[in-house]
């Protein structure tokens, strides 16, 4: 499989076709620091988001969105059929308004993602990030909370929840600080999950210690479309 070739890393990928494929898969990689690249792309998204919010005509909103999102790079789908080499990973909320491809103006194959309500570091999320870092060589994980997060709201409240939802909000409740506003709680929850990733995974901890991996938490404001690192 193509992925098993990448597991060895580019330095040991002997076949020329592997190097050629790797080049194709990395054609949209931003130069420089991946965190700065995410934030720069988000600033562009934010400008489009705010322009769309001022436009009442849905067709014109779509035009604004299309002009913005289709101005970027796109990896050849034939290469994506053979493998993936994402340059950043997101642990983000399942919320329908928080799709990382939109928020960070990225195409297929660029962002590895785990999404669940409340962006918590549950078992399979940590395992997925281990895969992203150890096999796909992803250098950056961002845990992305967002304004008006329903999962964090549920964790702060006392409404009865199903047993599975109780399990989902349990790690969010562990991150809560008394007196916090919702936005403070969202940011605290993202920081908490970002801290849990290396705490729960020797693979992630080692990658972070070696400098091969950066883990950060961030906050997406739905009103402005802007992401801030916290
Ligand atoms: Zn949410």
Coordinates of C-alpha atoms and ligand atoms in Angstrom, one line a residue:
X1 CA 0.0 0.0 0.0
X2 CA 1.1 3.6 -0.7
X3 CA 0.8 4.5 3.0
X4 CA 3.2 1.8 4.1
X5 CA 5.8 3.3 1.8
X6 CA 5.4 6.7 3.5
X7 CA 5.6 5.0 6.9
X8 CA 9.3 4.6 6.2
X9 CA 9.8 8.3 5.5
X10 CA 11.0 10.0 2.4
X11 CA 14.7 9.3 3.1
X12 CA 14.2 5.6 2.7
X13 CA 11.6 5.7 -0.1
X14 CA 13.8 4.2 -2.7
X15 CA 11.4 4.0 -5.7
X16 CA 11.5 7.1 -7.9
X17 CA 7.7 6.9 -8.2
X18 CA 7.4 7.2 -4.5
X19 CA 9.4 10.5 -4.5
X20 CA 7.3 11.7 -7.5
X21 CA 4.1 10.9 -5.6
X22 CA 5.4 12.6 -2.5
X23 CA 6.1 15.7 -4.5
X24 CA 2.6 15.6 -6.0
X25 CA 1.0 15.1 -2.5
X26 CA 3.0 18.0 -1.1
X27 CA 2.4 20.5 -3.9
X28 CA 0.1 22.6 -1.8
X29 CA 2.3 22.5 1.3
X30 CA 2.8 26.1 2.5
X31 CA 6.3 27.4 2.9
X32 CA 7.5 28.1 6.5
X33 CA 5.8 27.5 9.8
X34 CA 2.6 25.4 9.4
X35 CA 0.9 27.2 12.3
X36 CA 1.5 30.6 10.7
X37 CA 0.3 29.2 7.4
X38 CA -3.0 28.1 9.0
X39 CA -3.5 31.5 10.6
X40 CA -2.7 33.3 7.3
X41 CA -5.2 31.2 5.4
X42 CA -7.7 31.8 8.2
X43 CA -7.3 35.6 7.9
X44 CA -8.3 35.2 4.2
X45 CA -11.3 33.0 5.3
X46 CA -12.3 35.6 7.8
X47 CA -12.4 38.4 5.2
X48 CA -14.6 36.2 3.0
X49 CA -16.8 35.2 6.0
X50 CA -17.3 38.8 7.0
X51 CA -18.1 39.9 3.4
X52 CA -20.6 37.0 3.2
X53 CA -22.2 38.1 6.4
X54 CA -22.8 41.5 4.9
X55 CA -24.5 40.1 1.8
X56 CA -28.2 39.3 2.0
X57 CA -28.5 37.6 -1.5
X58 CA -27.6 33.9 -1.1
X59 CA -26.4 33.7 -4.7
X60 CA -24.0 36.6 -4.2
X61 CA -22.9 34.9 -0.9
X62 CA -22.1 31.8 -2.8
X63 CA -20.1 33.8 -5.4
X64 CA -18.0 35.4 -2.6
X65 CA -17.4 31.9 -1.2
X66 CA -16.5 30.4 -4.6
X67 CA -14.1 33.3 -5.5
X68 CA -12.3 32.8 -2.2
X69 CA -12.2 29.0 -1.9
X70 CA -11.4 28.3 -5.5
X71 CA -8.5 30.7 -5.6
X72 CA -6.2 28.2 -3.8
X73 CA -4.2 25.1 -4.5
X74 CA -5.6 21.6 -5.2
X75 CA -3.6 18.4 -5.1
X76 CA -4.1 16.1 -8.1
X77 CA -6.9 13.6 -7.2
X78 CA -4.9 10.9 -9.0
X79 CA -2.1 11.4 -6.4
X80 CA -4.7 11.4 -3.6
X81 CA -5.9 8.1 -4.9
X82 CA -2.4 6.8 -4.0
X83 CA -1.8 8.3 -0.6
X84 CA -1.9 11.4 1.6
X85 CA 0.7 13.7 3.2
X86 CA -1.2 16.3 5.2
X87 CA 0.8 19.2 6.6
X88 CA -1.3 19.8 9.7
X89 CA -3.8 17.9 11.9
X90 CA -6.9 19.3 13.6
X91 CA -8.8 18.0 16.6
X92 CA -12.0 20.0 16.2
X93 CA -15.7 20.0 17.0
X94 CA -18.3 18.2 15.0
X95 CA -20.3 21.4 14.8
X96 CA -21.5 22.0 11.2
X97 CA -20.1 25.6 11.2
X98 CA -16.5 24.6 12.0
X99 CA -15.3 22.5 9.0
X100 CA -11.5 23.0 9.0
X101 CA -11.3 23.0 5.2
X102 CA -13.4 26.1 5.2
X103 CA -11.9 27.8 8.3
X104 CA -8.3 27.2 6.9
X105 CA -9.1 27.4 3.2
X106 CA -7.7 24.1 2.4
X107 CA -8.3 21.3 -0.2
X108 CA -8.5 17.5 -0.1
X109 CA -5.4 15.9 1.3
X110 CA -4.0 18.9 3.2
X111 CA -5.5 18.6 6.7
X112 CA -5.8 15.5 8.8
X113 CA -8.9 15.7 11.0
X114 CA -10.5 14.2 14.0
X115 CA -13.9 15.7 14.8
X116 CA -16.2 15.1 17.7
X117 CA -18.6 17.3 19.7
X118 CA -16.5 19.3 22.1
X119 CA -13.1 18.4 20.5
X120 CA -12.1 16.1 23.4
X121 CA -9.0 13.8 23.5
X122 CA -10.9 10.6 23.5
X123 CA -9.2 7.3 22.9
X124 CA -9.7 7.0 19.2
X125 CA -8.8 10.7 18.7
X126 CA -5.4 10.2 20.4
X127 CA -4.8 7.0 18.4
X128 CA -5.7 8.8 15.2
X129 CA -3.2 11.5 16.0
X130 CA -0.6 8.9 16.7
X131 CA -1.2 7.6 13.2
X132 CA -1.0 11.2 11.8
X133 CA 2.3 11.9 13.5
X134 CA 4.1 8.5 13.3
X135 CA 3.0 7.4 9.8
X136 CA 2.0 10.6 7.9
X137 CA 4.7 12.7 9.6
X138 CA 2.3 15.6 10.4
X139 CA 4.3 18.3 12.2
X140 CA 1.5 20.2 13.8
X141 CA -1.7 19.4 15.8
X142 CA -4.2 22.1 16.6
X143 CA -7.1 21.5 19.0
X144 CA -9.8 23.9 17.8
X145 CA -12.6 25.1 20.1
X146 CA -15.2 27.5 18.8
X147 CA -17.6 30.2 20.1
X148 CA -21.1 29.0 21.2
X149 CA -20.0 25.4 21.4
X150 CA -23.1 23.3 22.3
X151 CA -21.0 20.5 23.8
X152 CA -19.2 22.8 26.2
X153 CA -22.6 24.5 27.0
X154 CA -24.0 21.0 27.9
X155 CA -21.0 20.3 30.1
X156 CA -21.5 23.6 31.9
X157 CA -25.2 22.9 32.4
X158 CA -27.2 20.4 34.5
X159 CA -29.7 19.1 32.0
X160 CA -30.0 15.3 32.0
X161 CA -28.0 13.6 29.3
X162 CA -27.9 10.1 27.8
X163 CA -25.2 7.8 29.2
X164 CA -23.1 8.2 26.1
X165 CA -23.4 12.0 26.1
X166 CA -22.5 12.0 29.8
X167 CA -19.3 10.2 28.7
X168 CA -18.7 12.8 26.0
X169 CA -18.9 15.8 28.4
X170 CA -17.0 14.2 31.2
X171 CA -13.5 15.3 30.0
X172 CA -15.0 18.8 29.2
X173 CA -16.3 19.0 32.8
X174 CA -12.8 18.1 34.0
X175 CA -11.5 21.2 32.2
X176 CA -14.0 23.7 33.6
X177 CA -13.0 26.4 36.0
X178 CA -15.7 27.9 38.2
X179 CA -16.8 31.4 37.1
X180 CA -15.6 31.0 33.5
X181 CA -17.7 32.4 30.7
X182 CA -18.6 30.1 27.8
X183 CA -15.8 31.4 25.6
X184 CA -13.3 31.0 28.5
X185 CA -14.6 27.5 29.1
X186 CA -14.2 26.6 25.4
X187 CA -10.6 27.9 25.4
X188 CA -9.9 26.1 28.6
X189 CA -11.3 22.8 27.2
X190 CA -9.2 23.1 24.0
X191 CA -6.1 23.8 26.1
X192 CA -7.0 20.8 28.3
X193 CA -7.4 18.5 25.3
X194 CA -4.1 19.8 23.8
X195 CA -2.4 18.9 27.1
X196 CA -4.0 15.4 27.2
X197 CA -2.6 14.4 23.8
X198 CA 1.0 14.1 24.8
X199 CA 0.0 13.1 28.3
X200 CA -1.9 10.1 27.0
X201 CA 0.4 9.1 24.2
X202 CA 4.1 8.3 24.4
X203 CA 4.3 8.6 20.6
X204 CA 3.1 12.2 20.7
X205 CA 5.1 13.1 23.8
X206 CA 8.3 11.8 22.2
X207 CA 7.6 13.6 18.9
X208 CA 6.9 16.8 20.7
X209 CA 10.1 16.5 22.8
X210 CA 12.2 15.9 19.7
X211 CA 10.9 19.0 18.0
X212 CA 9.1 17.0 15.3
X213 CA 5.7 18.0 16.5
X214 CA 4.0 21.1 17.8
X215 CA 0.7 20.9 19.6
X216 CA -1.4 24.1 20.1
X217 CA -4.9 25.0 21.1
X218 CA -6.9 27.6 19.3
X219 CA -10.3 29.4 19.3
X220 CA -12.6 30.0 16.3
X221 CA -14.9 33.0 16.6
X222 CA -18.0 32.4 14.5
X223 CA -18.9 36.1 14.4
X224 CA -15.7 37.2 12.8
X225 CA -14.4 33.9 11.3
X226 CA -11.1 34.5 13.0
X227 CA -9.0 31.9 14.7
X228 CA -6.7 32.9 17.6
X229 CA -4.1 30.7 19.2
X230 CA -4.4 30.4 23.0
Ligands
LIG1 ZN1 -18.8 22.6 19.4

